């Protein structure tokens, strides 16, 4: 008789979540691509063969070279160069940093604002609730692209301004989601108990109510990161997003627009592929997270 | 019903009023119109006269009231650039945007419904999985980049389709339409396709979940027991029940499609409202920006109102709720 002395795995919500997530191979692939992209963005200065914004490293003679050409600097331009002789591969790596930063940053901030307002609406109720929810309705009935366009027209270009615009157009999704689950949770006994202990409202909201509203918040958050990245790219493409000194993927694509008609496809093509991979991988992860966390689909 | 309608109308006008205030403050916070409107060579006296003539010496709330009064009479100011009434400028461009948005919606239904039906009827088939993966792609593809790629393939490399403009138009009811000529249709094809991609993904998903929900319902079992052919069950009975939510959502999305055509029109230089607004933002043509926004706000409020009304007609539960 042998007794296995491997530690017995206790089933925790987190482990159950991981096991559920791993059921889909497509989602795992999405997660892998997503991780790779994030790592590439973080370590861009070490991976990129060239610093695309150091003008001393650029050679105007290498402008508009096809992918695979060996340039004057001695290294191969894997994905070609733009009109100023900038290595597209390096440009994309640096562009990814800005796209991801804006996307994740705005989603995080919008989540913070939206979750707080949603919790307040559900917990306080009454006037506060209907005022916040009217605002949410107003926000959601107006298309995000137009609202962001207007805000940027008023504020002007800039990374921070894009983040502000995205937070303003996105908070409502979080607020609505959090309010929905907080309404259910705030009727439970543990909130009653916390109230009975006369804990401060802030503590009830953030230490007791919020953790129990997290699953739907995470789902919305993942999908909103992808949306924010796409929206930022669109705004930058229209010339209203990030400034030319800090080009995101959207701006790189816009730069290649005029060369497209003369058949120089790579200036727009590869940044677009990078953008697509980013958005698709985040969406795949988000889809699976939603399926795993959805209580209706749980066995 | 009348009370419900009145209350909704009252709410809608409240929202319109709030939006005029927001739009006015937002747009008039941008830059200084004096810089743009009055030539830099003008002397102090001329400047002051011009400022007075434009009403820019009044406090902001008075300016807002003047704007509101004019807006009620259908006057949203003259464009600085075209020196035409802003509203007429927008109405001139509207048919182009409308035909693009409606065309994209139609295309999305045409492609999305059959694919969604297939994916819903055989959820585990390989082809269904490919369709569903494709629908995620449809959501994720950045519209403007797809537009560029379409131009690259069909206009630059193959030379089949023109990449910019509306082409030949036909005038009906005083408005110019492209979709009635072959040349116009050729010009419309790429913008329409790139605008409809995300909608196709949406239609596929809606149809698929509709089919899966409906196929297990009692009326389908009954129809089977009655000996109806599978084709008849799917294409007559189930299809009709799926169509209601799909068409409702697509109607709701029409406003979004019109808004999103800003991007498509910029890529393909399609002379619609969206291109006009981007150009106006770039040159700070305030009256046009304000007029466009007001148009869009009105459009959205009308769409939302219509949807609410049709819900309360179709679904008795909504009516009961509003009575409480």
XYZ file of C-alpha atoms in Angstrom:
623
model
C 0.000 0.000 0.000
C 1.580 3.200 -0.995
C 0.535 6.570 0.183
C 1.043 9.334 -2.291
C 2.690 12.193 -0.521
C 2.091 14.691 -3.269
C 0.312 17.667 -1.726
C -3.420 17.515 -2.316
C -4.483 20.466 -4.437
C -7.178 22.441 -2.707
C -9.714 23.799 -5.173
C -9.668 27.569 -4.915
C -11.629 29.949 -7.140
C -8.392 31.008 -8.788
C -7.302 27.427 -9.584
C -10.765 26.669 -10.940
C -10.499 29.744 -13.129
C -7.081 28.696 -14.462
C -8.297 25.171 -15.194
C -11.352 26.547 -16.993
C -9.262 28.958 -19.009
C -6.859 26.226 -20.153
C -9.745 24.258 -21.677
C -9.620 26.365 -24.822
C -6.500 25.994 -26.924
C -7.392 29.063 -28.962
C -7.565 31.193 -25.814
C -4.209 29.811 -24.650
C -2.687 30.727 -27.998
C -4.212 34.192 -27.627
C -2.694 34.506 -24.177
C 0.709 33.433 -25.516
C 0.613 35.989 -28.344
C -0.619 38.641 -25.942
C 2.225 37.943 -23.492
C 4.774 37.997 -26.312
C 3.478 41.359 -27.519
C 3.575 42.856 -24.027
C 7.118 41.583 -23.485
C 8.183 42.935 -26.882
C 6.757 46.328 -25.954
C 8.435 46.394 -22.544
C 11.834 45.326 -23.846
C 11.598 47.308 -27.093
C 14.787 49.361 -26.444
C 16.794 46.130 -26.108
C 15.193 44.199 -28.964
C 14.909 46.920 -31.590
C 17.966 47.186 -33.836
C 17.547 50.964 -33.994
C 16.120 53.730 -31.850
C 13.598 55.108 -34.351
C 13.390 58.497 -32.634
C 17.106 59.163 -32.430
C 17.580 61.169 -35.624
C 21.322 60.511 -35.550
C 20.647 56.823 -36.160
C 18.460 57.417 -39.205
C 19.828 57.531 -42.702
C 17.587 59.388 -45.132
C 19.282 57.484 -47.969
C 17.647 54.318 -46.640
C 14.157 55.760 -47.087
C 11.308 53.592 -48.392
C 13.353 50.409 -48.650
C 11.620 47.122 -49.190
C 11.470 44.530 -46.425
C 14.684 42.521 -46.242
C 16.971 45.179 -47.721
C 20.363 45.667 -46.090
C 20.728 49.344 -45.258
C 23.675 51.697 -44.897
C 23.838 50.941 -41.149
C 24.874 47.384 -41.921
C 21.799 45.585 -40.570
C 18.872 44.215 -42.477
C 15.589 46.134 -42.472
C 13.376 43.133 -41.782
C 10.110 44.972 -42.431
C 11.432 47.743 -44.663
C 11.792 51.429 -43.862
C 9.498 54.451 -43.920
C 10.028 57.668 -45.886
C 12.682 58.903 -43.489
C 14.718 55.717 -43.438
C 13.294 54.531 -40.136
C 13.382 50.778 -39.554
C 9.728 49.688 -39.477
C 10.424 46.785 -37.128
C 11.876 49.154 -34.523
C 9.116 51.656 -35.204
C 6.465 49.022 -34.548
C 8.094 47.896 -31.287
C 8.185 51.484 -30.019
C 4.672 52.144 -31.365
C 3.377 49.118 -29.473
C 4.585 50.678 -26.229
C 2.460 53.773 -26.796
C -0.575 51.846 -28.033
C -0.494 49.438 -25.079
C 0.221 52.191 -22.579
C -2.694 54.295 -23.779
C -5.012 51.272 -24.015
C -4.181 49.742 -20.643
C -3.826 53.089 -18.879
C -7.174 54.407 -20.049
C -8.935 51.102 -19.325
C -7.484 51.079 -15.800
C -8.430 54.691 -15.090
C -11.887 54.278 -16.619
C -12.310 51.124 -14.519
C -11.407 53.036 -11.387
C -13.810 55.881 -12.115
C -16.578 53.631 -13.436
C -16.336 51.073 -10.627
C -16.435 53.768 -7.942
C -19.477 55.442 -9.474
C -21.189 52.097 -10.072
C -20.626 51.008 -6.468
C -21.908 54.336 -5.184
C -24.996 54.129 -7.403
C -25.845 50.643 -6.183
C -25.031 51.195 -2.507
C -26.461 54.677 -1.958
C -29.386 54.317 -4.361
C -32.128 56.932 -4.710
C -31.219 60.246 -6.321
C -27.511 59.425 -6.622
C -28.344 56.203 -8.394
C -30.691 57.749 -10.935
C -28.341 60.673 -11.586
C -25.370 58.380 -12.264
C -27.430 56.007 -14.359
C -28.862 58.862 -16.460
C -25.288 59.925 -17.163
C -24.428 56.354 -18.124
C -27.419 56.166 -20.472
C -26.488 59.463 -22.086
C -22.897 58.323 -22.539
C -23.814 54.937 -23.967
C -26.391 56.320 -26.394
C -23.697 58.378 -28.104
C -21.102 56.543 -30.217
C -17.687 56.411 -28.572
C -15.784 57.439 -31.696
C -17.703 60.697 -32.056
C -17.513 61.596 -28.378
C -13.764 60.956 -28.364
C -13.372 62.954 -31.577
C -15.096 65.945 -30.020
C -13.161 65.772 -26.769
C -9.890 65.633 -28.685
C -10.970 68.488 -30.933
C -11.464 70.555 -27.783
C -8.339 69.399 -25.925
C -5.903 69.046 -28.815
C -3.428 66.273 -29.570
C -1.387 64.506 -26.915
C -0.987 61.148 -25.219
C -2.548 62.380 -21.982
C -5.471 63.967 -23.844
C -6.162 60.698 -25.659
C -6.210 58.894 -22.311
C -8.620 61.493 -20.903
C -10.912 61.162 -23.927
C -10.888 57.361 -23.714
C -11.642 57.426 -19.976
C -14.594 59.734 -20.595
C -16.063 57.502 -23.292
C -15.402 54.226 -21.452
C -16.248 54.691 -17.779
C -19.948 54.108 -18.362
C -19.461 50.441 -19.341
C -17.736 49.718 -16.040
C -20.252 51.718 -14.036
C -23.179 49.825 -15.509
C -21.550 46.431 -15.004
C -20.435 47.089 -11.442
C -23.780 48.569 -10.464
C -25.556 45.473 -11.735
C -23.551 43.036 -9.644
C -23.257 45.388 -6.674
C -27.052 45.664 -6.503
C -27.249 41.904 -6.052
C -24.344 41.720 -3.605
C -25.465 44.600 -1.406
C -28.587 42.631 -0.430
C -26.466 39.762 0.936
C -25.944 39.085 4.635
C -22.252 39.955 4.767
C -22.965 43.523 3.724
C -25.733 43.631 6.289
C -23.217 42.429 8.869
C -20.643 45.008 7.800
C -23.276 47.683 8.117
C -24.242 46.337 11.519
C -20.631 46.746 12.618
C -21.011 50.360 11.445
C -17.904 50.184 9.294
C -17.185 53.345 7.300
C -18.919 53.419 3.903
C -15.632 53.609 2.056
C -14.482 50.403 3.686
C -17.733 48.575 2.941
C -17.590 49.693 -0.687
C -13.983 48.862 -1.475
C -13.114 46.063 0.966
C -16.357 44.120 0.989
C -18.502 45.011 -2.017
C -15.868 45.547 -4.727
C -14.009 42.189 -4.395
C -17.299 40.386 -4.927
C -18.056 42.396 -8.056
C -14.656 41.694 -9.591
C -15.425 38.857 -12.064
C -17.697 40.876 -14.388
C -15.395 43.862 -13.965
C -12.430 41.815 -15.197
C -14.412 40.628 -18.218
C -15.441 44.147 -19.198
C -11.914 45.370 -18.502
C -10.253 42.894 -20.875
C -12.594 43.711 -23.721
C -12.336 47.437 -23.058
C -8.529 47.335 -23.282
C -8.865 45.962 -26.814
C -11.503 48.561 -27.642
C -9.364 51.361 -26.238
C -6.366 50.285 -28.313
C -8.491 50.147 -31.465
C -10.095 53.508 -30.727
C -6.756 55.157 -30.037
C -5.391 53.804 -33.323
C -8.433 55.126 -35.178
C -8.171 58.571 -33.610
C -4.452 58.759 -34.334
C -5.111 57.652 -37.895
C -7.569 60.536 -38.288
C -4.828 62.882 -37.072
C -6.466 63.744 -33.760
C -4.730 61.298 -31.428
C -1.132 61.074 -30.350
C 1.396 63.658 -31.604
C 3.929 62.813 -34.313
C 6.735 62.712 -31.713
C 5.156 59.737 -29.967
C 3.682 57.674 -32.817
C 1.425 54.783 -31.887
C 0.576 51.992 -34.328
C -2.350 54.014 -35.672
C -0.126 56.937 -36.566
C 2.422 54.617 -38.231
C -0.366 53.269 -40.428
C -1.489 56.801 -41.263
C 2.073 57.703 -42.260
C 2.091 54.938 -44.840
C -1.255 55.999 -46.333
C 0.196 58.234 -49.059
C 2.794 55.634 -50.080
C 0.167 52.934 -50.366
C -1.013 54.241 -53.723
C 2.456 53.875 -55.192
C 2.594 50.248 -54.102
C 4.836 50.717 -51.042
C 2.557 48.643 -48.874
C 4.905 47.728 -45.999
C 4.831 51.116 -44.260
C 1.126 50.635 -43.440
C 0.852 46.866 -43.669
C 3.106 45.650 -40.853
C 1.991 48.131 -38.167
C -1.555 47.052 -39.031
C -0.652 43.387 -38.564
C 0.871 44.217 -35.164
C -2.292 46.131 -34.219
C -4.496 43.283 -35.417
C -2.527 40.644 -33.497
C -2.745 42.745 -30.346
C -6.483 43.301 -30.577
C -7.355 39.750 -31.639
C -5.240 38.137 -28.922
C -6.755 40.335 -26.214
C -10.261 39.621 -27.540
C -9.620 35.852 -27.571
C -8.422 35.982 -23.969
C -11.388 38.174 -23.035
C -13.862 35.793 -24.696
C -12.591 32.811 -22.753
C -12.426 34.759 -19.475
C -16.046 35.699 -20.002
C -17.088 32.103 -20.672
C -15.217 30.809 -17.608
C -16.504 33.496 -15.262
C -20.081 33.383 -16.543
C -22.087 31.637 -13.808
C -24.774 30.604 -16.304
C -22.336 28.451 -18.259
C -20.797 26.783 -15.192
C -21.373 23.085 -14.855
C -49.632 54.751 -24.043
C -50.123 58.494 -24.585
C -48.670 59.245 -21.157
C -45.725 57.023 -21.936
C -45.199 58.759 -25.265
C -45.466 62.223 -23.747
C -43.060 61.400 -20.972
C -40.547 59.982 -23.437
C -40.862 63.052 -25.659
C -40.309 65.306 -22.660
C -37.248 63.306 -21.656
C -35.935 63.449 -25.212
C -36.246 67.232 -25.398
C -34.452 67.460 -22.048
C -31.596 65.449 -23.461
C -31.492 67.607 -26.597
C -31.266 70.722 -24.450
C -28.493 69.230 -22.315
C -26.611 68.216 -25.441
C -26.853 71.704 -26.985
C -25.265 73.090 -23.828
C -22.507 70.450 -23.846
C -21.819 70.842 -27.557
C -21.860 74.616 -27.348
C -19.489 74.776 -24.405
C -17.251 72.061 -25.828
C -16.933 73.519 -29.299
C -16.692 77.109 -28.173
C -13.912 76.211 -25.776
C -11.772 75.335 -28.822
C -9.421 78.082 -29.932
C -10.318 81.714 -30.496
C -12.618 82.350 -33.452
C -11.431 85.972 -33.670
C -8.018 84.729 -34.769
C -9.540 82.751 -37.606
C -12.392 84.993 -38.649
C -10.840 88.405 -38.652
C -7.876 89.114 -40.866
C -4.672 89.873 -38.968
C -4.279 93.154 -40.876
C -7.502 94.575 -39.444
C -6.987 97.523 -37.085
C -8.361 97.716 -33.558
C -11.557 99.487 -34.624
C -12.396 96.949 -37.311
C -11.672 94.096 -34.920
C -14.060 95.471 -32.347
C -16.733 96.055 -34.951
C -16.393 92.478 -36.226
C -16.457 91.047 -32.703
C -19.649 92.998 -32.022
C -21.213 91.901 -35.296
C -20.529 88.248 -34.458
C -21.866 88.696 -30.944
C -18.587 87.583 -29.415
C -18.538 90.510 -26.955
C -21.526 89.097 -25.097
C -21.018 86.931 -22.014
C -20.980 83.216 -22.820
C -24.481 82.535 -21.471
C -25.938 85.296 -23.665
C -24.096 83.827 -26.648
C -25.593 80.462 -25.785
C -29.099 81.908 -25.670
C -28.598 83.601 -29.045
C -27.313 80.298 -30.439
C -30.298 78.437 -28.976
C -32.759 80.971 -30.377
C -31.244 80.694 -33.848
C -31.084 76.913 -33.610
C -34.812 76.756 -32.878
C -35.384 78.605 -36.149
C -33.223 76.081 -37.982
C -30.244 78.410 -38.242
C -27.021 76.858 -36.989
C -24.713 79.512 -38.381
C -22.687 79.871 -41.569
C -19.599 77.855 -42.314
C -16.434 79.963 -42.052
C -14.824 78.041 -44.890
C -17.590 77.547 -47.440
C -19.580 80.668 -46.454
C -22.782 78.657 -46.728
C -25.354 77.828 -44.055
C -23.830 74.984 -42.031
C -27.036 72.998 -42.029
C -27.375 73.097 -45.821
C -23.765 71.965 -46.146
C -24.544 68.949 -43.999
C -27.785 68.138 -45.784
C -25.854 68.240 -49.067
C -23.481 65.570 -47.821
C -26.044 63.473 -46.032
C -27.216 61.241 -48.912
C -23.646 60.047 -49.464
C -23.292 58.993 -45.833
C -26.764 57.491 -45.669
C -26.302 55.322 -48.718
C -22.962 54.135 -47.403
C -24.337 53.277 -43.945
C -27.500 51.638 -45.272
C -25.496 49.756 -47.880
C -23.117 48.478 -45.220
C -26.022 47.372 -43.020
C -27.652 45.591 -45.939
C -24.381 43.889 -46.861
C -23.876 42.798 -43.256
C -27.311 41.144 -43.214
C -26.740 39.582 -46.628
C -23.458 37.964 -45.574
C -24.029 37.557 -41.846
C -27.438 35.862 -41.795
C -26.555 32.766 -43.887
C -23.226 32.303 -42.102
C -24.857 32.715 -38.691
C -27.625 30.251 -39.635
C -25.074 27.664 -40.668
C -22.968 28.156 -37.533
C -26.063 27.892 -35.359
C -27.433 24.749 -36.988
C -24.119 22.877 -36.853
C -22.345 24.434 -33.868
C -19.605 21.811 -33.727
C -18.700 21.548 -37.409
C -15.269 22.730 -38.423
C -16.751 25.229 -40.830
C -18.860 26.736 -38.036
C -15.784 27.179 -35.904
C -14.038 28.921 -38.755
C -17.058 31.197 -39.161
C -17.029 32.052 -35.459
C -13.296 32.735 -35.483
C -13.943 34.945 -38.503
C -16.568 36.880 -36.570
C -14.022 37.672 -33.841
C -11.725 38.868 -36.609
C -14.541 41.035 -37.940
C -14.841 42.715 -34.543
C -11.120 43.122 -34.117
C -10.010 44.361 -37.521
C -9.354 48.096 -37.401
C -11.716 49.565 -40.014
C -9.270 52.077 -41.415
C -6.550 49.487 -41.865
C -8.925 47.145 -43.679
C -9.806 50.076 -45.913
C -6.152 50.663 -46.716
C -5.594 46.987 -47.467
C -8.627 46.900 -49.763
C -7.250 49.913 -51.634
C -3.878 48.200 -51.911
C -5.283 44.959 -53.306
C -8.222 46.041 -55.454
C -7.226 49.527 -56.534
C -3.422 49.501 -56.690
C -2.493 45.911 -57.508
C -5.498 44.643 -59.438
C -6.786 47.999 -60.625
C -10.376 46.742 -60.549
C -12.029 49.309 -58.332
C -11.585 53.067 -57.955
C -10.169 54.092 -54.570
C -11.678 57.540 -53.988
C -14.816 59.573 -54.572
C -18.414 58.721 -55.350
C -18.305 58.273 -59.095
C -21.308 58.899 -61.305
C -24.466 59.923 -59.466
C -28.151 60.085 -60.274
C -30.317 62.898 -58.918
C -33.579 61.823 -57.313
C -35.708 64.129 -55.153
C -32.998 66.756 -55.405
C -30.375 64.498 -53.845
C -27.487 62.806 -55.567
C -27.211 59.029 -55.192
C -24.396 56.728 -56.278
C -25.963 53.325 -55.861
C -28.080 53.588 -59.001
C -25.199 53.638 -61.490
C -22.611 50.939 -62.168
C -19.820 53.445 -61.762
C -21.274 54.634 -58.461
C -21.638 51.079 -57.230
C -18.018 50.343 -58.132
C -16.990 53.355 -56.072
C -19.202 52.228 -53.194
C -18.024 48.617 -53.057
C -14.861 49.007 -50.996
C -16.082 51.633 -48.500
C -19.236 49.598 -47.984
C -17.341 46.376 -47.367
C -14.875 47.906 -44.937
C -17.663 49.620 -43.002
C -19.733 46.447 -42.821
C -17.012 44.080 -41.529
C -17.658 44.590 -37.819
C -21.419 44.502 -38.455
C -21.053 41.159 -40.248
C -19.414 39.761 -37.118
C -22.278 41.107 -35.042
C -24.983 39.635 -37.306
C -23.249 36.230 -37.326
C -23.141 36.120 -33.536
C -26.720 37.295 -33.084
C -28.058 34.856 -35.672
C -26.098 31.934 -34.278
C -27.275 32.423 -30.717
C -30.819 33.019 -31.996
C -30.797 29.741 -33.912
C -29.420 27.813 -30.966
C -32.040 29.245 -28.628
C -34.935 28.690 -31.007
C -34.091 25.187 -32.190
C -34.799 23.678 -28.747
C -38.142 25.449 -28.332
C -41.462 23.681 -28.258
C -42.764 25.154 -31.476
C -39.863 23.598 -33.389
C -40.547 20.213 -31.777
C -44.190 20.581 -32.700
C -43.363 21.481 -36.281
C -41.121 18.421 -36.474
C -43.805 16.204 -35.029
C -46.196 17.605 -37.585
C -43.827 16.296 -40.250
C -42.692 19.593 -41.735
C -39.512 19.408 -43.749
C -36.358 20.594 -41.924
C -35.898 23.299 -44.537
C -39.346 24.674 -43.922
C -38.809 24.678 -40.153
C -35.524 26.535 -40.416
C -36.260 28.974 -43.202
C -39.857 29.825 -42.399
C -40.504 29.321 -38.701
C -37.148 29.737 -36.997
C -35.850 32.361 -39.388
C -38.781 34.656 -38.705
C -38.171 34.518 -34.965
C -34.473 35.232 -35.367
C -35.070 38.146 -37.656
C -36.784 40.277 -34.988
C -33.800 40.713 -32.624
C -31.309 40.905 -35.499
C -33.196 43.651 -37.291
C -33.769 45.536 -34.027
C -30.089 45.483 -33.148
C -29.070 46.483 -36.660
C -31.533 49.370 -36.529
C -30.037 50.457 -33.223
C -26.580 50.109 -34.685
C -27.455 52.282 -37.687
C -26.578 55.393 -35.703
C -23.252 53.843 -34.787
C -22.656 52.898 -38.412
C -23.310 56.468 -39.502
C -20.969 57.730 -36.788
C -18.287 55.242 -37.694
C -18.448 56.160 -41.360
C -16.317 59.152 -40.304
C -13.366 56.779 -40.510
C -14.357 55.002 -43.713
C -15.109 58.257 -45.490
C -11.707 59.644 -44.537
C -9.926 56.579 -45.917
C -11.798 56.510 -49.225
C -12.272 60.294 -49.592
C -16.019 59.621 -49.751
C -17.657 63.061 -49.776
C -20.139 62.518 -46.951
C -20.862 64.131 -43.593
C -18.057 62.262 -41.867
C -15.365 63.614 -44.160
C -16.876 67.072 -43.747
C -16.666 66.902 -39.942
C -13.031 65.752 -39.939
C -12.094 68.542 -42.351
C -14.055 71.026 -40.231
C -12.328 69.945 -37.033
C -8.964 70.394 -38.703
C -9.735 73.987 -39.745
C -11.856 74.778 -36.647
C -15.002 75.503 -38.664
C -17.163 75.791 -35.519
C -20.640 76.259 -37.016
C -20.243 73.105 -39.095
C -18.964 71.096 -36.111
C -21.876 72.269 -33.962
C -24.419 71.652 -36.704
C -23.092 68.152 -37.358
C -23.158 67.250 -33.676
C -26.680 68.549 -33.265
C -27.780 66.513 -36.271
C -26.219 63.368 -34.814
C -27.752 63.988 -31.395
C -31.192 64.415 -32.957
C -30.661 61.271 -35.009
C -29.723 59.223 -31.972
C -32.576 60.494 -29.882
C -35.015 59.711 -32.671
C -33.613 56.206 -33.087
C -33.749 55.527 -29.340
C -37.265 56.877 -29.123
C -38.447 54.717 -32.028
C -36.853 51.642 -30.497
C -38.437 52.297 -27.101
C -41.813 52.838 -28.708
C -41.625 49.699 -30.834
C -40.610 47.721 -27.754
C -43.603 48.933 -25.825
C -45.842 48.058 -28.760
C -44.309 44.598 -29.193
C -43.653 43.705 -25.574
C -46.517 44.201 -23.086
C -44.132 43.866 -20.135
C -42.516 47.233 -20.932
C -45.903 48.948 -20.969
C -46.840 47.500 -17.598
C -43.554 48.609 -16.097
C -44.013 52.193 -17.243
C -47.488 52.280 -15.741
C -46.316 51.385 -12.252
